[in-house]
Coordinates of C-alpha atoms and ligand atoms in Angstrom, one line a residue:
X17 CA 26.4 -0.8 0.9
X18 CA 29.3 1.3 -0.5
X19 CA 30.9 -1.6 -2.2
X20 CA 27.9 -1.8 -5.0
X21 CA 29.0 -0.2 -7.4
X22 CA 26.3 0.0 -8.9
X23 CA 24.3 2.0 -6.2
X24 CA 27.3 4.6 -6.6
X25 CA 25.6 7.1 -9.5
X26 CA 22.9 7.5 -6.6
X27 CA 24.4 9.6 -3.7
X28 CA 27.5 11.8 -2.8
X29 CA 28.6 10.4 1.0
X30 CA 25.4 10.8 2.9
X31 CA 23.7 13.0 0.0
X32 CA 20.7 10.8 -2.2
X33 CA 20.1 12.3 -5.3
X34 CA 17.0 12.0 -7.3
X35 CA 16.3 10.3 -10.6
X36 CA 15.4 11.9 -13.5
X37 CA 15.7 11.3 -17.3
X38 CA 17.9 8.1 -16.4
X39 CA 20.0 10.5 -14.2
X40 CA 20.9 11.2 -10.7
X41 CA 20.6 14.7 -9.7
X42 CA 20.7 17.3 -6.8
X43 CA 17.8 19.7 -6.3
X44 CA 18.2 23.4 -7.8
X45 CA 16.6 24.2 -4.5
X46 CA 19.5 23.3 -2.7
X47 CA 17.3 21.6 0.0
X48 CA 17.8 18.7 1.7
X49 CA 16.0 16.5 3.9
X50 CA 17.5 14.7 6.7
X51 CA 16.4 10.7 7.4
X52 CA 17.2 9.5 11.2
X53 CA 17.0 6.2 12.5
X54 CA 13.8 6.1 14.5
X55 CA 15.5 3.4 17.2
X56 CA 18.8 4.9 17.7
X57 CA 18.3 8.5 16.6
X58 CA 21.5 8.2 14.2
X59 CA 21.4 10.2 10.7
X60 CA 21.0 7.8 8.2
X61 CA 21.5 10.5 5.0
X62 CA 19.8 13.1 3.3
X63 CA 17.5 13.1 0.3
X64 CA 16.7 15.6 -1.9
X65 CA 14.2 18.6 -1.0
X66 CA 12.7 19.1 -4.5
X67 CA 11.3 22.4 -6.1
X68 CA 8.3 23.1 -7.7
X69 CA 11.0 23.7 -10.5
X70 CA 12.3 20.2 -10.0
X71 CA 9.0 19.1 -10.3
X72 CA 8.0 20.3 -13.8
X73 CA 11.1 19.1 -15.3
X74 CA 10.4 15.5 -13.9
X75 CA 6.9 15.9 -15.2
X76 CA 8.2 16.9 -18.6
X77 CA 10.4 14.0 -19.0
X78 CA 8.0 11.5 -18.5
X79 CA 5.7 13.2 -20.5
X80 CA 8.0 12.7 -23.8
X81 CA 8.6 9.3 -23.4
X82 CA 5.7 8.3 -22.9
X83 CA 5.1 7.2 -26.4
X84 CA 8.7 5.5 -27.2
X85 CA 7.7 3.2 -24.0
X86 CA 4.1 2.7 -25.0
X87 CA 5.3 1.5 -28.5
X88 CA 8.0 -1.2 -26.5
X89 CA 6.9 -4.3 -27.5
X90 CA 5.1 -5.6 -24.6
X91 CA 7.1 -8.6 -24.4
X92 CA 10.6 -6.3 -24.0
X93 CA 8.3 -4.6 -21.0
X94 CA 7.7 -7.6 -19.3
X95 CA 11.5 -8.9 -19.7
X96 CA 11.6 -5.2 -18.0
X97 CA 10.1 -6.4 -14.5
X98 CA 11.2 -9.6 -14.7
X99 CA 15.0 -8.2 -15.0
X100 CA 14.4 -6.0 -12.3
X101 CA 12.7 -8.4 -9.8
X102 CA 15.7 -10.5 -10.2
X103 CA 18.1 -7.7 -9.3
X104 CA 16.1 -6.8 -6.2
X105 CA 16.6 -10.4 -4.8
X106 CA 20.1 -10.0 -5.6
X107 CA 20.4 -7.5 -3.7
X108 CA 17.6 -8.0 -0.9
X109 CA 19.7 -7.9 2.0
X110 CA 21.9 -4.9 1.6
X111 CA 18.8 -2.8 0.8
X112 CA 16.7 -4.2 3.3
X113 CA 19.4 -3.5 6.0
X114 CA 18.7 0.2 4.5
X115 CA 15.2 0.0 5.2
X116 CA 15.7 -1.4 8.8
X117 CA 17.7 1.1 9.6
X118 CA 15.4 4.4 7.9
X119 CA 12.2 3.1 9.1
X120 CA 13.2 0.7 12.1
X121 CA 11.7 -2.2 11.0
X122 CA 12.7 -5.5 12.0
X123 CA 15.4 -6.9 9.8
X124 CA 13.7 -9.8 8.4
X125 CA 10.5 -8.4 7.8
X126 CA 12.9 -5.4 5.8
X127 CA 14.6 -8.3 3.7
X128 CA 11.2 -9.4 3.0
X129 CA 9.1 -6.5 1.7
X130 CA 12.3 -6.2 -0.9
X131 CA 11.9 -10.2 -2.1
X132 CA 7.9 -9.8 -1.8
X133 CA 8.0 -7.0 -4.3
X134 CA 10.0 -8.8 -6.5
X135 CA 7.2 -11.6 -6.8
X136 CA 5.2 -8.7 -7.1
X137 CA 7.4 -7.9 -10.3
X138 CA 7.3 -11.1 -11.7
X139 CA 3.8 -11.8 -10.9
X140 CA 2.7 -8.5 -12.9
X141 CA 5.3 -9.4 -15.7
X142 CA 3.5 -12.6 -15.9
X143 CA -0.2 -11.0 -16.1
X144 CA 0.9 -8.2 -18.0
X145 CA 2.0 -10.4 -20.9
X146 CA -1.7 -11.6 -20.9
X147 CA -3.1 -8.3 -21.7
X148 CA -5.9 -9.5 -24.3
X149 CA -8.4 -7.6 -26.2
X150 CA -11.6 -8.2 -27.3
X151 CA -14.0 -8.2 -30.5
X152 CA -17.8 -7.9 -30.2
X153 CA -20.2 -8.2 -33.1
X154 CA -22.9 -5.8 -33.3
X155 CA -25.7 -8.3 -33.7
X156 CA -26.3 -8.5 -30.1
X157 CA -27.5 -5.6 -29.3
X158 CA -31.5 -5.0 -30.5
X159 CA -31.0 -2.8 -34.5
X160 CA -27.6 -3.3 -35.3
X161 CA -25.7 -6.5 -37.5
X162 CA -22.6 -8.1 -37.5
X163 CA -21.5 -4.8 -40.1
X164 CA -20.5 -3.2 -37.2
X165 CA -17.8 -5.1 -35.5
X166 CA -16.1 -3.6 -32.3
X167 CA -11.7 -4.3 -31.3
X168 CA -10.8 -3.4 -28.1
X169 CA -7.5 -3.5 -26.6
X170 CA -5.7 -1.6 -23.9
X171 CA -3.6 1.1 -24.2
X172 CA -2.0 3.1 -21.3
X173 CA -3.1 6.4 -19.7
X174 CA 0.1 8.5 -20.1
X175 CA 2.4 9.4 -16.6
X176 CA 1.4 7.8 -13.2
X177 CA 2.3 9.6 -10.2
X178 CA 2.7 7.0 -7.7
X179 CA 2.9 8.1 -4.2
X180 CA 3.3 6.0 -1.1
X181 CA 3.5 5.7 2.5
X182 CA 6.3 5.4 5.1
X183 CA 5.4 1.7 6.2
X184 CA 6.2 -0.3 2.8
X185 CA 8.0 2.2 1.8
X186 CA 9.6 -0.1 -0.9
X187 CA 6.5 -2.9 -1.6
X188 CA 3.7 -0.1 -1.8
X189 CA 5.9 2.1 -4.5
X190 CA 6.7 -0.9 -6.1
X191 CA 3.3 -2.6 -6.2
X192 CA 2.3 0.4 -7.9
X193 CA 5.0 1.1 -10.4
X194 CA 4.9 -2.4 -12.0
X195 CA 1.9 -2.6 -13.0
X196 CA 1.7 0.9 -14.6
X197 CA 4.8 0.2 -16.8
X198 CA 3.8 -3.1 -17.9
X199 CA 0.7 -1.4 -18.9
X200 CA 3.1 1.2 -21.2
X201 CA 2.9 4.3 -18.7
X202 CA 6.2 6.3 -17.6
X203 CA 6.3 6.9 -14.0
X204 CA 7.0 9.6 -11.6
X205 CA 7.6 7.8 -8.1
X206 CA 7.4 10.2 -4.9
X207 CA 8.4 8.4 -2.0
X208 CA 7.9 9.7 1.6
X209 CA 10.2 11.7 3.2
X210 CA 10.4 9.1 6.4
X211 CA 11.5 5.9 4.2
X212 CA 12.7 8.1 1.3
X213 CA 16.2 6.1 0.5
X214 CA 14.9 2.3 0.0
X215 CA 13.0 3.2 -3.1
X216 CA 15.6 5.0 -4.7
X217 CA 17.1 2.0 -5.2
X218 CA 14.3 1.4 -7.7
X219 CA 16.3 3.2 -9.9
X220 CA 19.2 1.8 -10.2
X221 CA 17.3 -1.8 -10.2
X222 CA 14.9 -0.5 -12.9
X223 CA 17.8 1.3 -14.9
X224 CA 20.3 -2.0 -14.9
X225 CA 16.9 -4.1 -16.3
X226 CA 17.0 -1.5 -19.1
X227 CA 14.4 0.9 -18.8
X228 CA 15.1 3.5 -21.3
X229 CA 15.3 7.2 -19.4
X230 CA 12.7 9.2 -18.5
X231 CA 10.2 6.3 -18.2
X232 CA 10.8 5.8 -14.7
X233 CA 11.6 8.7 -12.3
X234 CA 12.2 9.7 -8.7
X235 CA 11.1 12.8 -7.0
X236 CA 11.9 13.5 -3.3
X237 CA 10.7 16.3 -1.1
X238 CA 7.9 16.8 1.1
X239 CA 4.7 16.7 0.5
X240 CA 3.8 19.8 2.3
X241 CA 5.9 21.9 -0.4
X242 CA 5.5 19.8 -3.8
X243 CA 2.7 17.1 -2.8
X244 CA -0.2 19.7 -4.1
X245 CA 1.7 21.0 -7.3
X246 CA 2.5 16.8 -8.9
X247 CA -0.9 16.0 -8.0
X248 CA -2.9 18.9 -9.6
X249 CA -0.7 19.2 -12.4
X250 CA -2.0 18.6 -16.0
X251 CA 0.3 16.6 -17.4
X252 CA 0.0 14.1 -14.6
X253 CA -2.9 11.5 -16.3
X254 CA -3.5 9.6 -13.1
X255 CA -2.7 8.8 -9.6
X256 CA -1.8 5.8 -7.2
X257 CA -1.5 6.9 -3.7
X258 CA -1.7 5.0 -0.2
X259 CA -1.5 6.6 2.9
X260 CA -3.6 8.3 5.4
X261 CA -6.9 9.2 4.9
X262 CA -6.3 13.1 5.6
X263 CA -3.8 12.8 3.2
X264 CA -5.9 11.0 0.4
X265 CA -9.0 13.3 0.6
X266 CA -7.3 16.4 0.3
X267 CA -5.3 15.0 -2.5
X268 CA -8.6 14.1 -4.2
X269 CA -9.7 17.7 -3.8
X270 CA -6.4 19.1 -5.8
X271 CA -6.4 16.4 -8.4
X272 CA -9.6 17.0 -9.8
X273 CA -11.1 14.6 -12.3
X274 CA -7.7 12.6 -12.5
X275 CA -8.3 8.9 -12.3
X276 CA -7.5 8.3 -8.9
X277 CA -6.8 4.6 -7.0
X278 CA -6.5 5.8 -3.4
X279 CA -5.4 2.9 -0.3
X280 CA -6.1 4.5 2.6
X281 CA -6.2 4.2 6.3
X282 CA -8.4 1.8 8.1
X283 CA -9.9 0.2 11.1
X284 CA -10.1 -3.4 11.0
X285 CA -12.2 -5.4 13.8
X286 CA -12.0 -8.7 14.7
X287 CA -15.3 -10.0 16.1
X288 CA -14.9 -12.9 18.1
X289 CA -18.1 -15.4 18.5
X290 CA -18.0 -17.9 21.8
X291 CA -17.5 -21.1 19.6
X292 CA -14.1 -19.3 18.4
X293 CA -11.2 -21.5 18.5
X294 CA -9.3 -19.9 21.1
X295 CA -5.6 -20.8 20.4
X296 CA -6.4 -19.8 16.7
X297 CA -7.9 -17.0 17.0
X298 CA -5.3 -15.3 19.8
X299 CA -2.2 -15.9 17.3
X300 CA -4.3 -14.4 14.9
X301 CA -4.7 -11.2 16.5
X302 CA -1.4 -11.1 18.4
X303 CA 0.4 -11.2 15.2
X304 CA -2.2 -9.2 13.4
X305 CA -2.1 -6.1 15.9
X306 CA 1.4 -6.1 16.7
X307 CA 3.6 -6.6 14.0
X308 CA 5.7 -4.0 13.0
X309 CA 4.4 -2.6 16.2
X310 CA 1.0 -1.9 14.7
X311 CA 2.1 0.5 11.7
X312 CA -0.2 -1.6 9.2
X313 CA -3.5 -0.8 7.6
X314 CA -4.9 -3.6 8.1
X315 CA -3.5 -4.4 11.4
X316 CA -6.3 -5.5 13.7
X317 CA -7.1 -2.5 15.3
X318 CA -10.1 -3.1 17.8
X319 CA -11.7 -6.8 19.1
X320 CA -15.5 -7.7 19.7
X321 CA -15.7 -10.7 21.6
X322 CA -19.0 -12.0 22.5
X323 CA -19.7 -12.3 26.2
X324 CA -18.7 -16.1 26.9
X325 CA -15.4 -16.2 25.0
X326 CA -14.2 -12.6 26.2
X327 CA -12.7 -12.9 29.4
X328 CA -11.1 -16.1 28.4
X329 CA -9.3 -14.3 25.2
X330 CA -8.7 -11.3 27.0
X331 CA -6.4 -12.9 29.4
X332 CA -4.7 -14.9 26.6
X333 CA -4.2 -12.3 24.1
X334 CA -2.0 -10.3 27.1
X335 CA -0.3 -13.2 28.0
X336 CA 0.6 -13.6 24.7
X337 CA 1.7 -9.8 23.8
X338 CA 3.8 -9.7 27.2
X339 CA 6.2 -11.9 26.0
X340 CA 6.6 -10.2 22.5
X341 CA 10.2 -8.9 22.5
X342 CA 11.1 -5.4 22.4
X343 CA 13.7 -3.4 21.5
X344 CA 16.6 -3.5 18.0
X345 CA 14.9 -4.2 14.6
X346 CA 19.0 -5.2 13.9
X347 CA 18.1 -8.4 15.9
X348 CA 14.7 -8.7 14.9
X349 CA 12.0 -7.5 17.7
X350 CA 8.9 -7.5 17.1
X351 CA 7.8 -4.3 18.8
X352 CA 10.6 -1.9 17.5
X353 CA 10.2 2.3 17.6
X354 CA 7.2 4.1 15.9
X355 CA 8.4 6.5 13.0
X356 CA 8.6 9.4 14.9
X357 CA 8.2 11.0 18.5
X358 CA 4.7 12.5 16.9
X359 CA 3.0 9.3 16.6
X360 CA 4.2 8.3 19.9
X361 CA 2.6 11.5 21.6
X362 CA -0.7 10.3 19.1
X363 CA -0.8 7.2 20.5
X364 CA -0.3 7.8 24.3
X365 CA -3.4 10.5 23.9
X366 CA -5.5 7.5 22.7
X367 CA -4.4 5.6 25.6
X368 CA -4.4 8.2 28.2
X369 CA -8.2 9.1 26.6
X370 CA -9.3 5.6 26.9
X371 CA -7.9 5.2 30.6
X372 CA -9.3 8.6 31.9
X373 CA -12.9 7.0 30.1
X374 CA -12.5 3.9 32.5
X375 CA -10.9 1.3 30.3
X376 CA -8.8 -1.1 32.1
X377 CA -5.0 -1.4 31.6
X378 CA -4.2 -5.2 30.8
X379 CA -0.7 -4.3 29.7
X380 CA 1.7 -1.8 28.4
X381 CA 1.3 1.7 28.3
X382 CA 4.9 2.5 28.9
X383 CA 7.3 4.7 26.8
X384 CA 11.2 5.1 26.0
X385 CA 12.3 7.0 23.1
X386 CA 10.3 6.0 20.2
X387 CA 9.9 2.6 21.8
X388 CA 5.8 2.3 22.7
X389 CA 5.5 -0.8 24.7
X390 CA 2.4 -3.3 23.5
X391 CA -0.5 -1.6 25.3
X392 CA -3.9 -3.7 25.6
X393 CA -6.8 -2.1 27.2
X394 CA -10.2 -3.5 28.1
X395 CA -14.1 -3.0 28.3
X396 CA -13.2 0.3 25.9
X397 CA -16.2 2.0 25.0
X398 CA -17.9 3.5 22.2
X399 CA -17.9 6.9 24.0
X400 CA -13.7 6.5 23.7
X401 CA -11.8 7.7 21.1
X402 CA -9.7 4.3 20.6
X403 CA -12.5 2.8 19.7
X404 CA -12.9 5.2 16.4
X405 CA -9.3 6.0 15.2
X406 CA -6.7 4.3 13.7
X407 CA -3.1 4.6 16.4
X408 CA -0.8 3.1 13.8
X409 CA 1.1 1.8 16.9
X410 CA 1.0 -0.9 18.8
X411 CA -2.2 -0.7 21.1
X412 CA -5.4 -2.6 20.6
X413 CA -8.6 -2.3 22.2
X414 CA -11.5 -4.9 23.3
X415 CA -14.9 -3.4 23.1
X416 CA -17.1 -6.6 24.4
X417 CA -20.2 -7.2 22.3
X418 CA -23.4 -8.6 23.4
X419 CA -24.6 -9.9 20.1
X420 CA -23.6 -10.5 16.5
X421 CA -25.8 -7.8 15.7
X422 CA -24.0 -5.3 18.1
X423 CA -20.7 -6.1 16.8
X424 CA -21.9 -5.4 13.0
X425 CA -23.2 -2.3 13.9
X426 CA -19.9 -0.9 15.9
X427 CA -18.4 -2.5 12.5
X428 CA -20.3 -0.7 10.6
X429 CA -20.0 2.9 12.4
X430 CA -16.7 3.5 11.7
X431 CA -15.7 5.6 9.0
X432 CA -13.4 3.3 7.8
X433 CA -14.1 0.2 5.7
X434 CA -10.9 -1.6 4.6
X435 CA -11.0 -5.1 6.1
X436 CA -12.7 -7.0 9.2
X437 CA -12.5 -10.6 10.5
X438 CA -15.3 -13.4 11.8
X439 CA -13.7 -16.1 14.4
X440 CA -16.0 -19.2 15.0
X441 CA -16.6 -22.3 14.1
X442 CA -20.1 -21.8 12.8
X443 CA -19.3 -21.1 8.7
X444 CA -22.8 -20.2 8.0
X445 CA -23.4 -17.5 10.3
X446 CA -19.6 -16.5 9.5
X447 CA -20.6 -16.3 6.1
X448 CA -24.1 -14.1 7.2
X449 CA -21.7 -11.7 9.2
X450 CA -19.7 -11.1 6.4
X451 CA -22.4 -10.4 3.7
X452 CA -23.4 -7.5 6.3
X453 CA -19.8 -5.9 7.1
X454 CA -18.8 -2.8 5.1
X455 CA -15.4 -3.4 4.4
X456 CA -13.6 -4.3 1.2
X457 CA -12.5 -7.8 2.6
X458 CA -13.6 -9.9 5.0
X459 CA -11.0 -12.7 6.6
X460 CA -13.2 -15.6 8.4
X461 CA -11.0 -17.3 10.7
X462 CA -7.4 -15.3 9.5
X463 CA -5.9 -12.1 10.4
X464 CA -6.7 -9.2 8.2
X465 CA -4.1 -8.6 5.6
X466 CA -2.9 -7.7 2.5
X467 CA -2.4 -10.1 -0.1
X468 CA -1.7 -12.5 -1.7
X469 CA -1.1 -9.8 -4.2
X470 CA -2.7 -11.0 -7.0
X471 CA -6.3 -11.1 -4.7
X472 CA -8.2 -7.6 -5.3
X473 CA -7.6 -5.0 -2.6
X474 CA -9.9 -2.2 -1.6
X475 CA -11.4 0.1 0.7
X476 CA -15.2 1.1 1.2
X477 CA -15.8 4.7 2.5
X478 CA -12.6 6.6 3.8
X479 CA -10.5 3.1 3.3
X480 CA -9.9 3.9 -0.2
X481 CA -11.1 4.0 -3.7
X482 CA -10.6 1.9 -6.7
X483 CA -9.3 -1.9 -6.7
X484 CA -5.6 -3.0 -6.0
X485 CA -4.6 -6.2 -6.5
X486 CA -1.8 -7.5 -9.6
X487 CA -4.4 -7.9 -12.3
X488 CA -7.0 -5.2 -11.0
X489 CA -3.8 -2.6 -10.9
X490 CA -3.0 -3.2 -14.6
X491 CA -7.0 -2.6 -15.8
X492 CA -7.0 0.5 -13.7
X493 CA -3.6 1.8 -15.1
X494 CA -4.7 1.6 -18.7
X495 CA -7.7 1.4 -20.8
X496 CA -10.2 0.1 -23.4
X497 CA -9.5 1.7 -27.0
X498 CA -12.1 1.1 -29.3
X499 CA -11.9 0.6 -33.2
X500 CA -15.0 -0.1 -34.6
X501 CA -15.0 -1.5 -38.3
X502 CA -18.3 -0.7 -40.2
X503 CA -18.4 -3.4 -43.3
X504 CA -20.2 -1.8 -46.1
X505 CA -22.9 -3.5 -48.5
X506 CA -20.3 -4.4 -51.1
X507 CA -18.8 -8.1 -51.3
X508 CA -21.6 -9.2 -48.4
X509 CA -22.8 -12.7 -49.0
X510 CA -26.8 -13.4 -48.5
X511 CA -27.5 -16.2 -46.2
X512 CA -31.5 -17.4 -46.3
X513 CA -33.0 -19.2 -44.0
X514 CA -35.4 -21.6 -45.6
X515 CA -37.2 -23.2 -43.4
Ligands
NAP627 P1 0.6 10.2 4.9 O1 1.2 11.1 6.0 O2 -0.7 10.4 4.4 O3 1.7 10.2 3.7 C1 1.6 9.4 2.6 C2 2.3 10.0 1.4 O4 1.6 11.2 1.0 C3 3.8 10.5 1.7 O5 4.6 10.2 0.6 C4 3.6 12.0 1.9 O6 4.8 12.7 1.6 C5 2.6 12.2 0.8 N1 1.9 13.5 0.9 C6 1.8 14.3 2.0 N2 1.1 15.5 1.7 C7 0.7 15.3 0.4 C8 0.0 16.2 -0.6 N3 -0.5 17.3 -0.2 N4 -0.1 15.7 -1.8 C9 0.4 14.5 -2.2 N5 1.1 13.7 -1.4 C10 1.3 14.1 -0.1 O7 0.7 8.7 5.4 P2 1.8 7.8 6.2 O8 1.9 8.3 7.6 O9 3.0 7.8 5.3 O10 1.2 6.4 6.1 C11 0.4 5.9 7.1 C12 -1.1 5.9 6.6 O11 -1.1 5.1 5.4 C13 -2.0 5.1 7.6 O12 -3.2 5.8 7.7 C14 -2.2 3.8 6.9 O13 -3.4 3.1 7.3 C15 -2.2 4.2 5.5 N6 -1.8 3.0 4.7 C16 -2.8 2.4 4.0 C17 -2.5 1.3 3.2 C18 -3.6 0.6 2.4 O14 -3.2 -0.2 1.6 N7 -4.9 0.9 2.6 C19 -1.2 0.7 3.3 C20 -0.3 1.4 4.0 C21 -0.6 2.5 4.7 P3 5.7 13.2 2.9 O15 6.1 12.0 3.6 O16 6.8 13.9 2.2 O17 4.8 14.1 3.7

């Protein structure tokens, strides 16, 4: 990495500093915050601890140049993004080596979330440049004529605070950043602390494309100590967060009547219908639950299989997940260490509730270091908390149904709501399943997931709020101004009908 020299201005040795005002700076707190490699334990670096201090002086630089960015042609704006994408697949692998190593994902899928959020860049630059207006004559609406003539067009909302969570660390900043400054917005990025060095890098990318300073800045620090001061501050005009759902409605307490677009945690089922295609519908899951060992939101996270199909899938699906490799994301496992010896304890309680509850072990449930191997467990039951909360690891319950109607209603009773799935051959009653689930998505016959980007992405109840999705994330970053013109009696022509 050291022989970029553009990635020097960004760190001292192992120190990261943050971005602010097109500079890179150390805190005043004189706080740091040391990043470990989850698989081998090794120190990665340290990243800035911000103040509250450092905070307001971040806020206050996006703040003034909001307007010099706002009056960018839109066109410069877009040659922006489209400049930056092109740097971040120039430089894909090193950073994406940095991201393997600070979050221990697998290599590949590392060097992939980089050159995914760089189609995410040029996508947006693309819709962006299509931001069109609209003019409305009076006339339709019962008392009025076409002397009053409404112009809309779109103007931004000020400074986005853009928060995301450890996972993608990189995509899910980035899939929030573009569209707000192709919208005219500056930008106050505050990554996580586990996964805090990748999207630093979105500094130097954004500063070589020529973003002018202060549009775009980095704040680091926890969000114990600073999280609660960004969000409820005043000058902060609205907020793009992902992450848990603990996190996300407590952060919707402090912000207060901010415009909020919150992606939150989630719960997805796959309900799996006796006419299922069985080799289709086991790769589905397999990859669905366990890649990146299960730290996705919309991993599948519990399966309802209807009585005939079950014991036949069951028996495939742990087949299957047996022979997943474990071990280095360097040489690309697919089941790699959890983020942090927390989540592991998290997720063995789940199991060990589960077992003690009468589930039956299929596989797994073994542990070294962060390393959690694939765990399936059987005939789970409602009464068991695995069948309610989200492990963000890799373990995945089968609650057997008796009847599409059961398996909407266990649906249905979770308080999450981001995506499910239908497996069958039968489209119509796929199609009668989905009108009833109450999730933001549906996949019929596919794993859930996120994207393609430019399809809208969303959470019912604790799932979320607001629509993600390229075009949906550039209407909810700015909005409608209104001009209306009222034509006056003088120079107006009279038009008879003679009939
Ligand atoms: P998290 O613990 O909620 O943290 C998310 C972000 O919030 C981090 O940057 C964190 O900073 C920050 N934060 C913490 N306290 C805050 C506060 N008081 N105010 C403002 N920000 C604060 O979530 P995570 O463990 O990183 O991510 C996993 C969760 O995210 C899962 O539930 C998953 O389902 C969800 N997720 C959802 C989606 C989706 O699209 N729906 C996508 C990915 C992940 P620190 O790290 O410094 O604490």
């Amino acid at each position: 990495m050291n022989e970029i020299k553009e990635f020097s201005p960004m760190k001292d040795g192992l120190n990261y500093k943050y971005y602010i005002n097109g500079k890179w700076n150390v805190s005043e707190s004189g706080d740091v915050i040391a990043i470990y490699n989850p698989y081998s334990n090794e120190l990665i670096g340290y990243v800035q601890g911000c103040s509250k201090k450092d905070a307001d002086e971040v806020i206050n630089s996006a703040k003034e140049n909001v307007d010099c960015w706002e009056n960018t042609p839109l066109e410069e704006r877009v040659n922006v993004l489209r400049r930056a994408a092109d740097l971040m697949l120039k430089w894909a692998e090193p950073i994406g080596r940095i991201l393997m190593q600070e979050i221990g994902k697998p290599l590949k899928s590392a060097i992939s979330e980089i050159r995914r959020t760089a189609d995410i860049f040029y996508a947006t630059a693309d819709a962006g440049s299509q931001i069109v207006g609209e003019t409305i004559m009076g006339d339709s609406f019962k008392g009025f004529t076409k002397d009053k003539i409404s112009m809309t067009y779109r103007v931004p909302l000020g400074v986005i605070l853009c928060i995301g969570p450890f996972n993608y660390p990189f995509n899910l900043t980035g899939s929030k950043i573009a569209p707000a400054l192709v919208a005219g917005n500056s930008v106050i990025m505050k990554p996580p602390s586990e996964g805090a060095i990748t999207p630093l890098y979105l500094g130097v990318i954004l500063e070589k494309a020529g973003i002018p300073p202060g549009v775009f800045n980095i704040i680091t620090g926890r969000g114990s100590e600073i999280g609660d001061y960004l969000t409820g501050h005043p000058k902060i005009d609205m907020i793009s967060f992902t992450g848990s759902s603990e996190t996300g409605r407590h952060l919707a307490k402090v912000a207060g009547m901010k415009p909020l677009l919150l992606e939150l945690g989630g719960k997805d089922a796959a309900i799996v219908l006796d006419d299922a295609d069985l080799e289709l519908t086991t790769k589905a899951i397999v990859k669905g639950a366990f890649s990146f060992s299960g730290q996705r939101c919309t991993a599948v996270k519990r399966v309802l299989p209807m009585p005939r199909i079950a014991d036949l899938l069951v028996e495939k699906v742990t087949k299957e997940v047996m022979s997943l490799s474990i071990g280095d994301p360097a040489e690309n496992k697919v089941i790699g260490p959890l983020i942090n010896s927390k989540r592991c304890d998290f997720v063995q309680g789940l199991i060990d509730d589960a077992l003690s509850k009468g589930a039956t072990l299929k596989c797994g449930n073994r542990r070294e270091g962060n390393i959690m191997w694939p765990t399936i467990l059987d005939n789970v039951t409602i009464d068991m908390r695995i069948a309610w909360e989200e492990p963000f690891g890799p373990v995945l319950p089968f609650i057997r149904i008796r009847s599409a109607e059961e398996a909407i209603e266990i649906s249905n009773k979770s308080e999450y709501g981001l995506q499910g799935m239908i497996f069958t051959n039968n489209i119509d009653l796929a199609f009668n399943i989905a009108q009833e689930l109450e999730v933001g998505t549906v996949q019929i016959n596919g794993q859930s997931e996120r994207g393609p980007d430019h399809f809208p992405f969303l959470g019912t109840k604790s799932s979320g709020l607001g629509t993600q999705g390229i075009k949906y994330s550039i209407e909810a970053m700015s909005r409608p101004k209104v001009v209306v013109m009222n034509l006056s009696e003088k120079g107006k022509l009279i038009h008879e009908c003679r009939g």
